[in-house]
Amino acid sequence: MEESLQITILISVTVVAGIAAQVFAGYFQIPSIVLLLLFGILLGRDGLAFLDPSLLGVGLEVVVSLSVALILFEGGLNLQLGELKAVSTSLRNLVTLGVLITLLGAGIAAHWLSEFPWTIAFLYASLVVVTGPTVINPLLKQIGVEKQVATLLEGEGVFIDPIGAILSVIVLHFVQSGSVQPLILIKGLVLRLGIGGAIGISGGWLLSQLLKQDKFLLRELKNLVVLASVWGLFSLAQVLQGESGLVVAVVMGIVLRASHLSSEPLLRRFNEQLSILSNSVLFILLAADLSIASVFALGWGSVLTVLVLMLIVRPVDVLISTWNQGYTWQQQLFLCWVAPRGIVAASLASLFAVSLAKHGINGGDSIKALVFLTIMMTVFFQGLTAGWAASLLNLSLTSPPDQKCLQSTNDYINTQIVDDKNSTVAKLVDS
């Protein structure tokens, strides 16, 4: 079979499997990542061996980068800055102090319990400081949690992803170079955040002004112009400073949301669909490339490592970050429990495994296996029990926020239609 045909079949089957997983997950009301992981493993090299992501070569890294950019942009586009003000202090703590707590706690646990060398242990820790907006956001919509808690979790997921990704890239550099210099680490982090923020703000503002020009830009082209702009500015930032493109994607989304565009509803719907497709394809491909034997080879020490991350490190992170911020113990307990890892951790772990192998450094496959074990345990335990936890802690809404919003919108539209009809009839009668 020709290689081009093999790649065509690979992509086609991946998309079919990914969308099928999304459909079944929606029907059974479970987190989609659960079925995406199961489908990917089933079709992958340790299952039916029907999918072989290695056929893509370096193209897999391209797919990962551009897809993650879309996912982060969609996350930024869904953030409402007005709502974030109420949780700004706790959010700032979670994405700064919380990152440090998770890095230290997970690194120590991986070294002592999983018996990883210190450098490999902290590389693993840098990968799991991120939560997963692509997991958290659909989960919160599904179970319907009160606004303050939902806003904090959504904000954490969106902002911590680029910060964690940048941090992990810097740690990878130290692992490969063999030297650790804290000042260089801080400089690299600030530089990437600065470049990404500057390009994201300026590019997002210019794009918002362009989208307001209805006479110049056809309505049916607006979504495609946004897609081209996100990928274009993401690539520009990557050329200037590696991984700063992730910051660009998030900031552009936030800027466009704050611009109050008339086409915003269509823009959000389009990007939500792209995000679902990107998330589906990535998880299927990355799970298909996972060696189940490498996960079992980790032993019970790695299970304990993940449990420490879930039951000790995360609660310490949340309690310190939300201290004296007016949260009830029920809200804090729910925040402690819900922190599933997602596609950013999975994609970076897969890329890092390849990079370490190229540099002749052992531990890449172990890191990838432990990251996927972390994703599986956090998603299966936390994701599947989040609704029950919210109900037990009296944090559930009577109906999910999106359904309420949709119902209110439909009621408003129907009212307007009726009013318009009555007004038209009245004018005809008068005439």
Short mmCIF file of C-alpha atoms in Angstrom, two decimals, residues 41-334:
data_model
loop_
_atom_site.label_atom_id
_atom_site.label_comp_id
_atom_site.label_asym_id
_atom_site.label_seq_id
_atom_site.Cartn_x
_atom_site.Cartn_y
_atom_site.Cartn_z
CA ILE A 41 -5.69 2.60 22.76
CA LEU A 42 -8.02 0.06 21.15
CA LEU A 43 -7.06 1.15 17.62
CA GLY A 44 -3.39 1.76 18.44
CA ARG A 45 -0.27 -0.33 18.44
CA ASP A 46 -1.15 -2.24 21.62
CA GLY A 47 -4.71 -2.85 20.46
CA LEU A 48 -5.87 -3.69 16.96
CA ALA A 49 -2.77 -1.99 15.50
CA PHE A 50 -4.98 -0.18 13.01
CA LEU A 51 -3.50 3.26 13.67
CA ASP A 52 0.20 4.01 13.42
CA PRO A 53 0.87 7.70 14.20
CA SER A 54 4.57 7.25 13.39
CA LEU A 55 3.58 7.38 9.71
CA LEU A 56 3.19 11.14 10.11
CA GLY A 57 6.82 11.57 11.16
CA VAL A 58 7.54 15.20 12.07
CA GLY A 59 4.06 15.99 10.76
CA LEU A 60 2.69 14.75 14.09
CA GLU A 61 4.47 17.60 15.86
CA VAL A 62 2.95 20.08 13.37
CA VAL A 63 -0.54 18.68 13.95
CA VAL A 64 -0.03 18.86 17.72
CA SER A 65 1.23 22.47 17.67
CA LEU A 66 -1.49 23.91 15.43
CA SER A 67 -4.25 21.95 17.17
CA VAL A 68 -3.16 23.05 20.65
CA ALA A 69 -3.09 26.66 19.41
CA LEU A 70 -6.74 26.36 18.31
CA ILE A 71 -7.74 24.72 21.60
CA LEU A 72 -6.12 27.48 23.68
CA PHE A 73 -7.59 30.21 21.46
CA GLU A 74 -11.06 28.75 21.94
CA GLY A 75 -10.47 28.67 25.68
CA GLY A 76 -9.50 32.35 25.72
CA LEU A 77 -12.48 33.22 23.54
CA ASN A 78 -14.86 31.69 26.09
CA LEU A 79 -13.43 33.61 29.05
CA GLN A 80 -15.39 36.58 30.35
CA LEU A 81 -13.09 39.11 32.00
CA GLY A 82 -15.95 40.64 33.96
CA GLU A 83 -16.61 37.35 35.73
CA LEU A 84 -12.90 36.74 36.37
CA LYS A 85 -12.67 39.88 38.53
CA ALA A 86 -14.54 38.14 41.33
CA VAL A 87 -11.92 35.35 41.44
CA SER A 88 -8.89 37.31 40.24
CA THR A 89 -6.79 36.91 43.40
CA SER A 90 -7.38 33.17 43.69
CA LEU A 91 -6.80 32.74 39.96
CA ARG A 92 -3.52 34.66 40.13
CA ASN A 93 -2.41 32.47 43.02
CA LEU A 94 -3.30 29.24 41.23
CA VAL A 95 -1.32 30.10 38.08
CA THR A 96 1.73 31.42 39.96
CA LEU A 97 2.14 30.04 43.47
CA GLY A 98 0.07 27.01 42.58
CA VAL A 99 2.39 26.14 39.69
CA LEU A 100 5.37 26.21 42.05
CA ILE A 101 3.59 24.03 44.63
CA THR A 102 2.63 21.46 42.00
CA LEU A 103 6.11 21.49 40.48
CA LEU A 104 7.80 20.82 43.82
CA GLY A 105 5.20 18.36 45.14
CA ALA A 106 4.88 16.27 41.98
CA GLY A 107 8.65 16.32 41.43
CA ILE A 108 9.40 15.03 44.93
CA ALA A 109 6.66 12.38 44.65
CA ALA A 110 7.95 11.17 41.26
CA HIS A 111 11.50 10.92 42.64
CA TRP A 112 10.67 9.14 45.89
CA LEU A 113 7.75 6.95 44.82
CA SER A 114 8.39 6.33 41.11
CA GLU A 115 12.17 6.33 41.60
CA PHE A 116 12.77 8.76 38.75
CA PRO A 117 16.07 10.68 38.68
CA TRP A 118 15.59 14.23 39.96
CA THR A 119 15.81 15.80 36.50
CA ILE A 120 13.28 13.39 34.97
CA ALA A 121 11.03 13.73 38.04
CA PHE A 122 10.83 17.50 37.72
CA LEU A 123 10.31 17.26 33.96
CA TYR A 124 7.27 15.08 34.69
CA ALA A 125 6.13 17.58 37.33
CA SER A 126 6.38 20.47 34.87
CA LEU A 127 4.11 18.58 32.47
CA VAL A 128 1.35 17.99 35.01
CA VAL A 129 1.11 21.51 36.45
CA VAL A 130 -1.45 22.16 33.71
CA THR A 131 -5.08 21.22 34.04
CA GLY A 132 -7.21 20.63 30.97
CA PRO A 133 -9.68 23.26 29.74
CA THR A 134 -10.83 20.83 27.05
CA VAL A 135 -11.76 18.42 29.84
CA ILE A 136 -12.91 20.87 32.52
CA ASN A 137 -15.10 23.16 30.41
CA PRO A 138 -17.34 20.43 28.92
CA LEU A 139 -17.46 18.76 32.33
CA LEU A 140 -18.65 21.92 34.06
CA LYS A 141 -21.26 22.53 31.36
CA GLN A 142 -22.49 18.98 31.76
CA ILE A 143 -22.87 18.93 35.55
CA GLY A 144 -23.77 22.62 36.08
CA VAL A 145 -21.67 24.00 38.96
CA GLU A 146 -22.25 27.36 40.63
CA LYS A 147 -20.71 30.35 38.87
CA GLN A 148 -17.83 31.29 41.19
CA VAL A 149 -16.37 27.78 41.25
CA ALA A 150 -16.89 27.22 37.52
CA THR A 151 -15.28 30.57 36.61
CA LEU A 152 -12.19 29.85 38.72
CA LEU A 153 -11.71 26.36 37.27
CA GLU A 154 -12.21 27.58 33.69
CA GLY A 155 -9.83 30.51 34.19
CA GLU A 156 -7.19 28.27 35.74
CA GLY A 157 -7.42 25.80 32.87
CA VAL A 158 -6.98 28.47 30.19
CA PHE A 159 -4.22 30.54 31.81
CA ILE A 160 -2.16 27.73 33.30
CA ASP A 161 -1.79 25.81 30.03
CA PRO A 162 0.59 28.23 28.27
CA ILE A 163 2.47 28.93 31.51
CA GLY A 164 2.90 25.22 32.19
CA ALA A 165 3.89 24.51 28.59
CA ILE A 166 6.58 27.21 28.67
CA LEU A 167 7.83 25.98 32.03
CA SER A 168 8.10 22.40 30.79
CA VAL A 169 10.03 23.46 27.69
CA ILE A 170 12.52 25.36 29.88
CA VAL A 171 12.90 22.37 32.20
CA LEU A 172 13.44 20.13 29.15
CA HIS A 173 16.24 22.46 28.04
CA PHE A 174 17.91 22.07 31.43
CA VAL A 175 17.57 18.29 31.31
CA GLN A 176 19.20 18.18 27.88
CA SER A 177 21.96 20.66 28.73
CA GLY A 178 22.70 19.15 32.13
CA SER A 179 22.88 22.52 33.97
CA VAL A 180 20.31 24.26 36.15
CA GLN A 181 20.37 28.06 36.39
CA PRO A 182 17.28 29.57 38.07
CA LEU A 183 17.89 33.06 36.65
CA ILE A 184 17.87 31.71 33.09
CA LEU A 185 14.66 29.83 33.87
CA ILE A 186 12.94 33.00 35.11
CA LYS A 187 14.31 35.02 32.19
CA GLY A 188 13.05 32.46 29.66
CA LEU A 189 9.61 32.36 31.26
CA VAL A 190 9.24 36.17 31.39
CA LEU A 191 10.56 36.57 27.83
CA ARG A 192 8.10 34.08 26.37
CA LEU A 193 5.18 35.54 28.31
CA GLY A 194 6.17 39.06 27.25
CA ILE A 195 6.56 38.28 23.55
CA GLY A 196 3.39 36.19 23.47
CA GLY A 197 1.40 38.79 25.37
CA ALA A 198 2.56 41.67 23.15
CA ILE A 199 1.81 39.85 19.90
CA GLY A 200 -1.48 38.51 21.24
CA ILE A 201 -2.77 41.91 22.39
CA SER A 202 -1.70 43.84 19.29
CA GLY A 203 -2.73 41.10 16.88
CA GLY A 204 -6.05 40.53 18.64
CA TRP A 205 -6.88 44.26 18.58
CA LEU A 206 -6.01 44.64 14.89
CA LEU A 207 -8.05 41.55 14.08
CA SER A 208 -11.05 42.89 16.01
CA GLN A 209 -10.90 46.14 14.04
CA LEU A 210 -10.77 44.21 10.78
CA LEU A 211 -13.77 42.07 11.77
CA LYS A 212 -15.82 45.21 12.39
CA GLN A 213 -15.41 46.30 8.74
CA ASP A 214 -18.52 44.64 7.33
CA LYS A 215 -18.24 46.43 3.98
CA PHE A 216 -14.66 45.29 3.44
CA LEU A 217 -14.87 41.76 4.86
CA LEU A 218 -17.61 39.37 3.77
CA ARG A 219 -19.47 37.72 6.64
CA GLU A 220 -18.75 34.19 5.40
CA LEU A 221 -14.99 34.90 5.44
CA LYS A 222 -14.73 36.21 9.00
CA ASN A 223 -14.25 32.83 10.68
CA LEU A 224 -11.58 31.83 8.18
CA VAL A 225 -9.78 35.16 8.63
CA VAL A 226 -9.69 34.50 12.38
CA LEU A 227 -8.33 30.99 11.82
CA ALA A 228 -5.61 32.27 9.49
CA SER A 229 -4.72 35.07 11.92
CA VAL A 230 -4.41 32.74 14.91
CA TRP A 231 -2.15 30.30 13.09
CA GLY A 232 -0.16 33.10 11.44
CA LEU A 233 0.58 35.00 14.66
CA PHE A 234 1.15 31.73 16.54
CA SER A 235 3.83 30.78 14.00
CA LEU A 236 5.39 34.26 14.13
CA ALA A 237 5.73 34.04 17.90
CA GLN A 238 7.17 30.53 17.67
CA VAL A 239 9.85 31.81 15.30
CA LEU A 240 10.76 34.66 17.67
CA GLN A 241 10.72 32.56 20.85
CA GLY A 242 9.70 28.92 21.17
CA GLU A 243 6.40 28.22 22.97
CA SER A 244 5.45 31.92 23.15
CA GLY A 245 2.85 31.12 20.49
CA LEU A 246 0.71 29.41 23.12
CA VAL A 247 0.42 32.71 24.98
CA VAL A 248 -0.52 34.44 21.72
CA ALA A 249 -3.42 32.04 21.16
CA VAL A 250 -4.89 32.56 24.63
CA VAL A 251 -4.46 36.36 24.63
CA MET A 252 -5.96 36.75 21.14
CA GLY A 253 -9.04 34.86 22.26
CA ILE A 254 -9.44 37.06 25.34
CA VAL A 255 -8.99 40.27 23.33
CA LEU A 256 -11.58 39.25 20.73
CA ARG A 257 -14.06 38.31 23.45
CA ALA A 258 -13.55 41.71 25.10
CA SER A 259 -14.12 43.50 21.76
CA HIS A 260 -17.87 42.67 21.76
CA LEU A 261 -18.02 41.83 18.07
CA SER A 262 -21.41 41.46 16.42
CA SER A 263 -20.20 38.21 14.85
CA GLU A 264 -18.99 36.81 18.18
CA PRO A 265 -21.69 34.08 18.54
CA LEU A 266 -20.86 32.64 15.11
CA LEU A 267 -17.14 32.97 15.80
CA ARG A 268 -17.42 31.11 19.10
CA ARG A 269 -19.53 28.34 17.57
CA PHE A 270 -17.06 27.86 14.71
CA ASN A 271 -14.04 27.74 17.00
CA GLU A 272 -15.78 25.44 19.45
CA GLN A 273 -16.30 22.95 16.64
CA LEU A 274 -12.66 23.29 15.54
CA SER A 275 -11.55 22.77 19.13
CA ILE A 276 -13.64 19.62 19.48
CA LEU A 277 -12.20 18.26 16.22
CA SER A 278 -8.62 19.14 17.25
CA ASN A 279 -9.03 17.62 20.69
CA SER A 280 -10.54 14.45 19.23
CA VAL A 281 -7.82 13.95 16.64
CA LEU A 282 -4.98 14.62 19.09
CA PHE A 283 -6.20 12.29 21.81
CA ILE A 284 -6.85 9.45 19.37
CA LEU A 285 -3.39 9.81 17.78
CA LEU A 286 -1.49 10.18 21.05
CA ALA A 287 -3.35 7.36 22.78
CA ALA A 288 -2.80 5.12 19.74
CA ASP A 289 0.94 5.70 20.08
CA LEU A 290 0.96 4.82 23.78
CA SER A 291 2.59 1.62 24.94
CA ILE A 292 0.37 0.00 27.56
CA ALA A 293 3.29 -2.22 28.58
CA SER A 294 5.26 0.91 29.53
CA VAL A 295 2.39 2.04 31.77
CA PHE A 296 2.25 -1.30 33.60
CA ALA A 297 6.05 -1.34 33.84
CA LEU A 298 5.90 1.78 36.03
CA GLY A 299 4.66 -0.26 38.99
CA TRP A 300 2.62 0.73 42.03
CA GLY A 301 5.01 3.51 42.93
CA SER A 302 3.72 5.54 40.01
CA VAL A 303 0.11 4.96 41.03
CA LEU A 304 1.04 6.34 44.45
CA THR A 305 2.73 9.29 42.73
CA VAL A 306 -0.50 10.23 40.97
CA LEU A 307 -2.51 9.72 44.16
CA VAL A 308 -0.17 12.10 45.99
CA LEU A 309 -0.68 14.62 43.20
CA MET A 310 -4.45 14.28 43.46
CA LEU A 311 -4.95 13.93 47.22
CA ILE A 312 -2.11 15.96 48.74
CA VAL A 313 -0.49 18.34 46.26
CA ARG A 314 -3.71 19.63 44.70
CA PRO A 315 -5.48 20.28 48.05
CA VAL A 316 -2.42 22.15 49.37
CA ASP A 317 -2.35 24.18 46.16
CA VAL A 318 -6.05 25.10 46.38
CA LEU A 319 -6.14 25.81 50.11
CA ILE A 320 -3.16 28.18 49.93
CA SER A 321 -4.37 29.87 46.72
CA THR A 322 -7.91 30.45 48.01
CA TRP A 323 -6.99 31.25 51.61
CA ASN A 324 -9.11 34.05 53.08
CA GLN A 325 -10.87 34.67 49.74
CA GLY A 326 -14.40 33.99 50.95
CA TYR A 327 -14.78 30.44 49.67
CA THR A 328 -16.84 27.96 51.66
CA TRP A 329 -15.32 24.64 52.64
CA GLN A 330 -17.63 22.93 50.13
CA GLN A 331 -16.29 25.11 47.31
CA GLN A 332 -12.70 24.51 48.36
CA LEU A 333 -13.25 20.76 48.58
CA PHE A 334 -14.71 20.67 45.07
#
